[in-house]
């Protein structure tokens, strides 16, 4: 017998100047609801102002007679979710509140509160499908994988299922198209997201991604993935795999199939520096297939810091990766992380490195030991101000050892001021993707 759920999926808002993109995770859930003929809507708070957030939620709940609310959690939205769950439960005690998403996947126990009914941490959506089909009786939930629920007021957490290597449904992209006018990546335009693999085969100490999917790297069927891309109405696609350029033969097959089908898209994807350094031969084909943006976690410019992060790359890999991308007209979006041990000289050296290597597109983060990563265990006793809203990679959670927090933040903002105007000017002149140019216009 099918239980009659009426579902509202919510993506909490947090401040982001860099991007406003579709909530792909929730679109997968909405796709599942569509398959099961369950009425379901997405409230993507990113698309609305901060004001009246709770009222907006309540209006939808009442108007659509919602009986099941699903919230998607990232590290920086945990406290907000717990507060909202409390408010919702008080106002609508009959509604089932479930939390899922990246943060719930590893840290599900953090959501064991009086107001939350279910926490979802399974790999893939099979357990959710079974729940939506069969209901919420504790007896039934006990047999599901990767869910936590309450029985007689006590939390029960079931074992996680096997790692997955595909999705059981296609995403419902209506949210993407509905809010297309708000969609952007800073100075790059409108992007759709697509995902072709799960977790990452490497093991950098600060990284949360590598722990996902029970720490097992798996790949989706490439043809299914390309079918999905072909159906997307946007011409720019961000492949959000944690490291898409991993298996050279798979990248080659992807590019050849894109060319064979005559798909003309601008692709952005992640790659590691060592891959780009060691496999320059694949880059002309990647360019031909439409890769224009590669995001590379260069992280640091000294071998010691890279070793400390267990990055398994070197300063030389970083330099070669930048050079190989430039030669092939592909933009290197270099991601750097400032460690809490950074010195004044480190800030200066990084700026010099950026100039010497003619890097235009740069992103700076502050080392954050996310709960669930190896780094968290290492640093847990040193953490300060580790409040959820601060876990967005732009706040200090460890006391800087070589300067005051104030100076650290000043230098962090300063390096943005020293690098971003050039990106803006080059974008205005239409030369931000000309990798051979070195000047301001
Ligand atoms: C693209 C991306 C972004 C984009 C935003 C994308 C968007 N849609 O707007 C940008 C670059 C803006 C971004 C920002 C941030 N991100 Co981000 N991002 C990603 C990335 C690469 C892909 C996300 C994605 O689309 N996944 C694909 C979908 C299909 O998967 P999913 O969302 O996890 O959903 C699945 C499940 O989680 C589950 N699910 C999801 N929600 C729910 C809800 C319920 C109720 C249920 C039952 C299930 C469920 O079902 C889905 C299908 O299986 C991931 C890496 C990764 N491995 O996931 C990091 C990742 C999610 N980001 C992360 C973080 C921390 C952030 C930041 C908060 C901080 C930072 N420094 O990166 C910032 C926010 C900063 C700011 N203030 O702007 C972390 C999350 C770690 C954590 N513990 O929360 C990840 C894992 C990467 C990392 N740094 O380790 N991010
Ligand atoms: S930082 Fe990148 S390469 Fe390292 S484990 Fe995470 S996703 Fe993989």
XYZ file of C-alpha atoms and ligand atoms in Angstrom:
540
model
C 0.000 0.000 0.000
C 1.436 3.384 -0.988
C 1.684 6.019 1.753
C 0.496 9.428 0.644
C 3.376 11.821 1.184
C 3.312 15.414 0.023
C 6.926 16.503 -0.024
C 8.732 19.829 0.267
C 12.511 19.777 -0.239
C 14.454 22.729 1.107
C 17.921 23.958 0.309
C 18.945 26.447 3.011
C 20.450 29.699 1.854
C 23.953 30.833 2.781
C 25.798 33.855 1.518
C 27.678 33.209 -1.690
C 29.200 35.776 -3.997
C 30.779 33.154 -6.205
C 27.812 31.193 -7.518
C 24.103 30.581 -7.555
C 23.428 27.204 -9.128
C 20.758 24.543 -9.218
C 20.347 22.284 -6.132
C 21.294 19.128 -8.035
C 21.039 16.838 -4.998
C 17.445 17.883 -4.353
C 16.626 17.672 -8.050
C 17.547 13.986 -7.829
C 15.129 13.600 -4.922
C 12.461 15.442 -6.906
C 13.152 13.086 -9.821
C 12.528 10.140 -7.544
C 9.283 11.685 -6.292
C 8.230 12.236 -9.922
C 8.874 8.545 -10.701
C 6.801 7.526 -7.665
C 4.050 10.054 -8.505
C 4.519 11.769 -5.147
C 3.629 15.485 -5.149
C 6.914 17.264 -4.486
C 8.308 20.789 -4.696
C 11.716 22.348 -4.068
C 12.124 25.510 -2.036
C 15.553 26.713 -3.075
C 16.163 29.484 -0.568
C 19.056 30.708 -2.705
C 16.533 32.197 -5.066
C 14.909 34.419 -2.438
C 16.048 37.152 -0.077
C 16.932 36.386 3.528
C 13.860 38.205 4.790
C 10.706 36.204 5.540
C 12.411 32.824 5.066
C 10.281 31.060 7.646
C 7.065 32.688 6.497
C 7.789 31.610 2.906
C 8.295 28.022 4.067
C 5.073 28.051 6.077
C 3.058 29.463 3.188
C 4.125 26.604 0.932
C 3.542 23.996 3.631
C 0.002 25.244 4.197
C -0.904 25.888 0.585
C 0.398 22.534 -0.659
C -0.670 20.511 2.413
C 2.893 19.285 2.913
C 3.347 16.232 5.117
C 7.073 15.567 4.632
C 9.883 18.137 4.695
C 13.385 17.188 3.512
C 16.293 19.514 4.272
C 19.672 19.320 2.550
C 22.578 19.935 4.924
C 26.070 21.258 4.329
C 28.527 21.888 7.155
C 27.657 25.581 7.145
C 23.890 25.115 7.430
C 23.643 22.633 10.339
C 22.608 25.138 13.003
C 20.113 26.794 10.687
C 18.540 23.423 9.906
C 18.231 22.489 13.565
C 16.620 25.836 14.350
C 14.195 25.587 11.449
C 13.304 22.006 12.395
C 12.457 23.236 15.890
C 10.257 26.038 14.571
C 8.555 23.806 12.015
C 7.894 21.037 14.517
C 6.374 23.498 16.944
C 4.037 24.904 14.321
C 3.275 21.678 12.422
C 3.771 18.730 14.815
C 2.269 16.271 12.316
C 4.886 16.906 9.608
C 7.788 14.458 9.169
C 11.134 16.234 9.050
C 14.045 14.486 7.374
C 17.617 15.734 6.991
C 20.001 14.482 4.297
C 22.816 15.842 2.130
C 26.611 15.910 2.327
C 26.887 16.872 6.002
C 24.347 14.254 7.081
C 26.189 11.577 5.118
C 29.062 11.397 7.626
C 27.890 13.312 10.669
C 24.340 12.003 10.929
C 24.430 11.827 14.714
C 24.672 15.617 14.887
C 21.044 15.756 13.730
C 19.649 13.550 16.484
C 17.406 16.211 18.006
C 13.848 16.147 19.346
C 12.494 18.003 16.317
C 14.054 15.974 13.505
C 12.329 12.675 12.734
C 14.677 11.045 10.243
C 18.285 11.422 9.162
C 19.380 10.025 5.812
C 22.999 9.016 5.265
C 22.790 6.087 2.869
C 24.804 5.937 -0.351
C 22.282 6.616 -3.095
C 18.535 6.971 -2.828
C 17.257 3.392 -2.687
C 16.312 3.574 1.002
C 14.445 6.830 0.419
C 12.553 5.218 -2.439
C 11.545 2.353 -0.168
C 10.445 4.769 2.555
C 8.382 6.882 0.176
C 6.797 3.709 -1.165
C 6.133 1.958 2.118
C 5.929 4.500 4.913
C 7.537 5.252 8.202
C 6.747 2.429 10.576
C 9.742 1.739 12.844
C 9.501 -1.908 11.922
C 9.954 -1.041 8.241
C 12.656 1.568 8.884
C 14.707 -0.941 10.862
C 15.259 -2.934 7.683
C 16.387 0.076 5.625
C 20.038 0.983 5.078
C 21.578 4.290 6.114
C 18.687 5.876 7.987
C 18.273 6.991 11.566
C 14.879 7.324 13.194
C 13.284 7.415 16.621
C 11.531 4.554 18.297
C 9.953 5.168 21.701
C 11.938 8.400 21.879
C 15.275 6.661 21.270
C 17.378 7.143 18.133
C 18.126 4.051 16.091
C 20.760 4.224 13.329
C 20.878 1.458 10.724
C 23.978 0.315 8.900
C 24.907 2.111 5.700
C 24.330 0.318 2.381
C 26.966 -0.539 -0.207
C 28.661 2.239 -2.201
C 26.734 3.173 -5.344
C 27.967 3.658 -8.892
C 24.910 5.334 -10.387
C 21.661 7.139 -9.712
C 18.334 5.319 -9.576
C 16.546 8.228 -11.224
C 17.066 11.221 -13.478
C 17.080 14.669 -11.875
C 13.979 16.811 -12.204
C 15.577 19.952 -13.646
C 12.585 22.240 -13.313
C 14.318 24.220 -10.559
C 17.288 24.855 -12.863
C 15.112 26.252 -15.652
C 12.713 28.106 -13.356
C 15.486 30.139 -11.746
C 17.740 30.427 -14.747
C 17.800 34.211 -14.607
C 19.509 34.059 -11.161
C 21.957 31.343 -12.172
C 25.646 32.347 -12.360
C 29.227 31.516 -11.585
C 31.170 34.701 -10.888
C 32.070 36.256 -14.260
C 31.616 32.931 -16.059
C 27.935 32.794 -16.863
C 25.145 30.302 -16.366
C 25.979 26.676 -15.651
C 24.089 23.413 -15.260
C 25.599 20.715 -13.044
C 26.161 17.043 -13.789
C 27.836 14.278 -11.837
C 29.531 11.207 -13.295
C 31.336 9.645 -10.321
C 31.186 9.283 -6.574
C 33.891 10.056 -4.016
C 37.571 10.424 -4.921
C 40.382 7.882 -5.268
C 42.844 10.136 -3.400
C 43.007 10.882 0.293
C 43.966 14.470 1.068
C 43.772 14.972 4.805
C 41.544 18.071 4.769
C 39.061 16.623 2.292
C 35.543 15.525 3.020
C 34.727 14.381 -0.537
C 37.026 11.380 -0.353
C 35.036 10.000 2.592
C 31.727 10.086 0.722
C 30.165 6.958 -0.809
C 31.770 5.015 2.076
C 35.151 6.211 0.820
C 34.860 4.214 -2.412
C 35.483 5.894 -5.748
C 33.018 4.655 -8.363
C 32.049 5.789 -11.845
C 28.707 6.105 -13.583
C 28.087 4.556 -16.952
C 29.619 7.077 -19.345
C 26.924 6.807 -22.042
C 24.124 7.466 -19.529
C 26.036 10.477 -18.332
C 26.516 11.813 -21.862
C 22.794 11.245 -22.579
C 22.047 13.445 -19.559
C 24.398 16.150 -20.793
C 22.900 16.030 -24.271
C 19.437 16.686 -22.854
C 20.520 19.767 -20.888
C 19.364 23.008 -22.449
C 22.293 25.043 -21.120
C 25.486 25.366 -23.114
C 27.752 25.489 -20.059
C 28.108 22.423 -17.869
C 30.049 22.021 -14.653
C 30.950 18.375 -14.154
C 31.051 18.357 -10.359
C 32.982 15.076 -9.956
C 35.635 15.480 -7.317
C 38.271 14.641 -9.889
C 36.919 14.081 -13.396
C 40.350 13.947 -15.026
C 41.469 10.766 -13.317
C 41.310 7.907 -15.788
C 42.863 9.066 -19.057
C 41.010 6.473 -21.126
C 37.658 7.465 -19.628
C 38.351 11.140 -20.381
C 39.328 10.175 -23.913
C 36.132 8.141 -24.392
C 34.072 11.029 -23.011
C 35.647 13.548 -25.369
C 35.377 11.274 -28.402
C 31.710 10.571 -27.734
C 30.970 14.283 -27.246
C 32.603 14.975 -30.601
C 30.929 12.010 -32.299
C 27.486 13.195 -31.186
C 28.289 16.764 -32.212
C 27.533 18.087 -28.713
C 28.742 21.658 -28.439
C 29.095 22.687 -24.806
C 31.526 24.581 -22.627
C 32.691 22.159 -19.920
C 34.213 22.878 -16.548
C 35.638 20.084 -14.374
C 38.066 19.346 -11.569
C 41.474 17.848 -12.152
C 44.478 17.263 -9.965
C 47.749 18.990 -10.822
C 49.678 15.717 -11.115
C 47.271 14.435 -13.800
C 47.647 17.624 -15.837
C 51.376 17.602 -15.361
C 51.760 13.971 -16.448
C 49.132 13.820 -19.208
C 49.461 16.901 -21.410
C 48.656 14.695 -24.427
C 44.961 14.500 -23.511
C 44.468 18.274 -23.358
C 44.154 19.087 -27.095
C 41.312 16.532 -27.317
C 39.734 17.941 -24.153
C 39.817 21.418 -25.683
C 38.277 20.121 -28.900
C 35.466 18.481 -26.909
C 34.681 21.773 -25.177
C 36.687 21.869 -21.936
C 37.411 25.531 -21.282
C 37.643 25.635 -17.482
C 39.611 23.232 -15.327
C 39.516 23.707 -11.582
C 42.756 22.567 -10.010
C 43.224 22.254 -6.270
C 46.794 23.545 -6.294
C 46.257 24.242 -2.571
C 49.802 25.405 -1.805
C 53.085 26.285 -3.468
C 55.537 24.580 -1.135
C 56.234 20.860 -1.105
C 56.170 20.839 2.705
C 52.619 22.174 2.897
C 51.460 19.856 0.112
C 52.934 16.922 2.062
C 51.244 18.113 5.228
C 47.897 17.966 3.371
C 48.809 14.487 2.039
C 48.106 15.953 -1.405
C 50.609 13.668 -3.184
C 51.473 16.446 -5.614
C 54.429 18.816 -5.736
C 55.155 22.459 -6.482
C 56.559 21.302 -9.822
C 53.323 19.452 -10.644
C 51.475 22.694 -9.966
C 53.716 24.712 -12.268
C 53.554 22.089 -15.052
C 49.769 21.818 -14.752
C 49.357 25.579 -15.181
C 51.731 25.578 -18.166
C 50.071 22.620 -19.897
C 46.593 24.115 -19.540
C 47.773 27.490 -20.810
C 49.426 25.911 -23.850
C 46.104 24.245 -24.696
C 43.991 27.387 -24.238
C 42.166 25.933 -21.237
C 41.689 28.232 -18.265
C 43.300 27.049 -15.044
C 41.051 27.968 -12.129
C 43.589 27.640 -9.352
C 42.255 26.834 -5.896
C 44.532 27.771 -3.010
C 44.143 27.221 0.705
C 45.727 29.401 3.384
C 46.820 27.326 6.316
C 46.525 28.772 9.834
C 50.320 28.533 9.965
C 50.721 30.912 6.988
C 53.346 33.591 7.441
C 53.451 37.091 5.919
C 56.048 35.724 3.533
C 53.631 32.934 2.483
C 51.025 35.510 1.454
C 53.687 37.459 -0.482
C 55.126 34.327 -2.080
C 51.725 33.158 -3.275
C 51.064 36.507 -4.953
C 54.476 36.268 -6.612
C 53.714 32.699 -7.748
C 50.420 33.824 -9.274
C 52.159 36.604 -11.209
C 55.134 34.489 -12.286
C 52.878 31.739 -13.588
C 50.477 34.131 -15.262
C 47.483 32.820 -13.349
C 44.352 34.881 -13.813
C 41.509 32.844 -12.279
C 42.255 32.170 -8.628
C 40.138 31.122 -5.654
C 41.385 31.405 -2.082
C 40.043 29.428 0.844
C 41.005 29.198 4.489
C 41.945 25.761 5.791
C 38.871 24.340 7.534
C 39.002 20.892 9.128
C 35.502 19.703 8.228
C 34.068 17.209 10.666
C 34.439 13.790 9.051
C 37.778 14.568 7.378
C 41.089 13.234 8.723
C 42.129 16.793 9.511
C 39.216 17.186 11.909
C 40.542 14.420 14.153
C 43.982 15.955 14.043
C 42.854 19.465 14.924
C 39.707 18.931 16.962
C 41.355 20.080 20.201
C 42.629 23.291 18.642
C 39.383 24.440 17.003
C 37.987 27.865 17.891
C 34.713 29.465 16.888
C 33.788 26.226 15.106
C 30.205 27.316 14.568
C 28.350 25.991 11.611
C 27.731 29.282 9.758
C 31.493 29.924 9.837
C 32.338 26.669 8.030
C 32.251 28.121 4.537
C 35.978 28.120 3.873
C 36.280 31.877 4.322
C 36.530 31.985 8.129
C 39.280 31.044 10.546
C 38.573 28.066 12.779
C 42.150 27.650 14.002
C 44.174 30.391 15.628
C 46.847 31.674 13.220
C 50.288 30.886 14.574
C 52.252 33.609 12.819
C 50.064 36.690 13.084
C 46.885 37.879 14.749
C 43.519 36.731 13.385
C 42.835 40.316 12.374
C 46.005 40.556 10.324
C 45.387 37.123 8.797
C 41.939 38.175 7.620
C 43.296 41.496 6.393
C 45.894 39.674 4.304
C 43.260 37.211 3.102
C 41.072 40.057 1.800
C 44.101 41.921 0.502
C 45.150 39.101 -1.812
C 41.632 39.176 -3.294
C 42.000 42.913 -3.856
C 45.368 42.263 -5.503
C 44.076 39.604 -7.912
C 40.362 40.036 -8.626
C 40.370 43.458 -10.340
C 42.384 41.920 -13.186
C 39.807 39.132 -13.639
C 37.051 41.753 -13.785
C 38.902 43.959 -16.287
C 39.878 41.023 -18.510
C 36.281 39.787 -18.426
C 35.064 43.248 -19.466
C 37.502 43.230 -22.379
C 36.451 39.702 -23.331
C 39.965 38.300 -22.878
C 39.554 36.381 -19.621
C 39.667 33.080 -21.516
C 42.675 34.023 -23.610
C 45.248 31.992 -21.718
C 48.179 33.427 -23.679
C 47.549 37.018 -22.610
C 49.447 38.317 -19.626
C 48.301 41.924 -19.296
C 45.234 43.698 -17.997
C 43.252 43.875 -21.234
C 29.255 22.199 -6.768
C 29.635 22.359 -5.325
C 29.519 23.627 -4.764
C 29.017 24.851 -5.502
C 27.528 25.049 -5.269
C 26.698 24.081 -5.985
C 25.278 24.503 -6.016
N 24.429 23.631 -6.364
O 24.940 25.618 -5.743
C 29.747 25.982 -4.777
C 31.107 26.181 -5.423
C 29.050 27.325 -4.753
C 29.942 25.338 -3.435
C 30.120 26.049 -2.310
C 30.389 25.484 -1.098
N 30.524 24.183 -0.819
Co 30.340 22.818 -2.122
N 30.449 21.436 -3.329
C 30.096 21.267 -4.563
C 30.369 19.838 -5.054
C 31.654 19.854 -5.876
C 29.268 19.174 -5.844
C 27.889 19.264 -5.191
C 26.884 18.534 -6.036
O 26.257 19.097 -6.896
N 26.769 17.228 -5.848
C 25.907 16.383 -6.627
C 24.624 16.020 -5.904
C 23.844 15.033 -6.742
O 24.971 15.408 -4.682
P 24.484 15.942 -3.263
O 24.168 17.366 -3.296
O 25.426 15.451 -2.246
O 23.069 15.169 -3.061
C 22.967 13.780 -2.923
C 22.953 13.312 -1.476
O 23.712 14.129 -0.614
C 21.507 13.254 -1.110
N 20.859 14.435 -0.553
C 21.133 15.733 -0.716
N 20.255 16.495 -0.035
C 19.385 15.666 0.566
C 18.277 15.925 1.365
C 17.525 14.842 1.851
C 16.341 15.121 2.703
C 17.898 13.508 1.523
C 17.111 12.366 2.009
C 19.016 13.257 0.727
C 19.752 14.353 0.245
O 20.862 12.932 -2.307
C 21.580 13.433 -3.440
C 21.565 12.376 -4.524
O 22.192 11.192 -4.095
C 30.539 19.084 -3.701
C 31.479 17.895 -3.756
C 30.767 16.593 -3.532
N 31.520 15.539 -3.566
O 29.577 16.515 -3.323
C 31.027 20.184 -2.773
C 30.640 20.141 -1.283
C 29.217 19.687 -1.170
N 30.739 21.515 -0.848
C 31.129 21.589 0.339
C 31.225 22.791 1.059
C 31.694 22.694 2.495
C 30.907 23.996 0.466
C 30.959 25.324 1.168
C 29.910 25.356 2.276
C 32.353 25.652 1.678
C 33.474 25.428 0.729
N 34.551 26.067 1.012
O 33.468 24.728 -0.238
C 30.694 26.330 0.055
C 29.796 27.410 0.406
C 30.642 28.696 0.380
C 29.837 29.871 0.121
N 29.523 30.604 1.138
O 29.502 30.092 -1.007
C 31.483 20.247 0.937
C 30.438 19.754 1.934
C 31.097 19.218 3.178
C 30.134 19.243 4.301
N 30.468 18.527 5.327
O 29.152 19.906 4.272
C 31.633 19.403 -0.319
C 31.353 17.940 -0.109
C 33.069 19.590 -0.879
C 34.111 19.753 0.160
N 34.620 20.963 0.302
O 34.485 18.829 0.834
N 29.909 24.009 -3.519
S 41.190 17.334 -2.328
Fe 40.626 16.623 -4.375
S 42.140 15.051 -4.867
Fe 42.246 15.353 -2.651
S 40.885 13.777 -1.827
Fe 39.685 15.664 -2.062
S 38.691 15.545 -4.057
Fe 40.352 14.021 -3.984
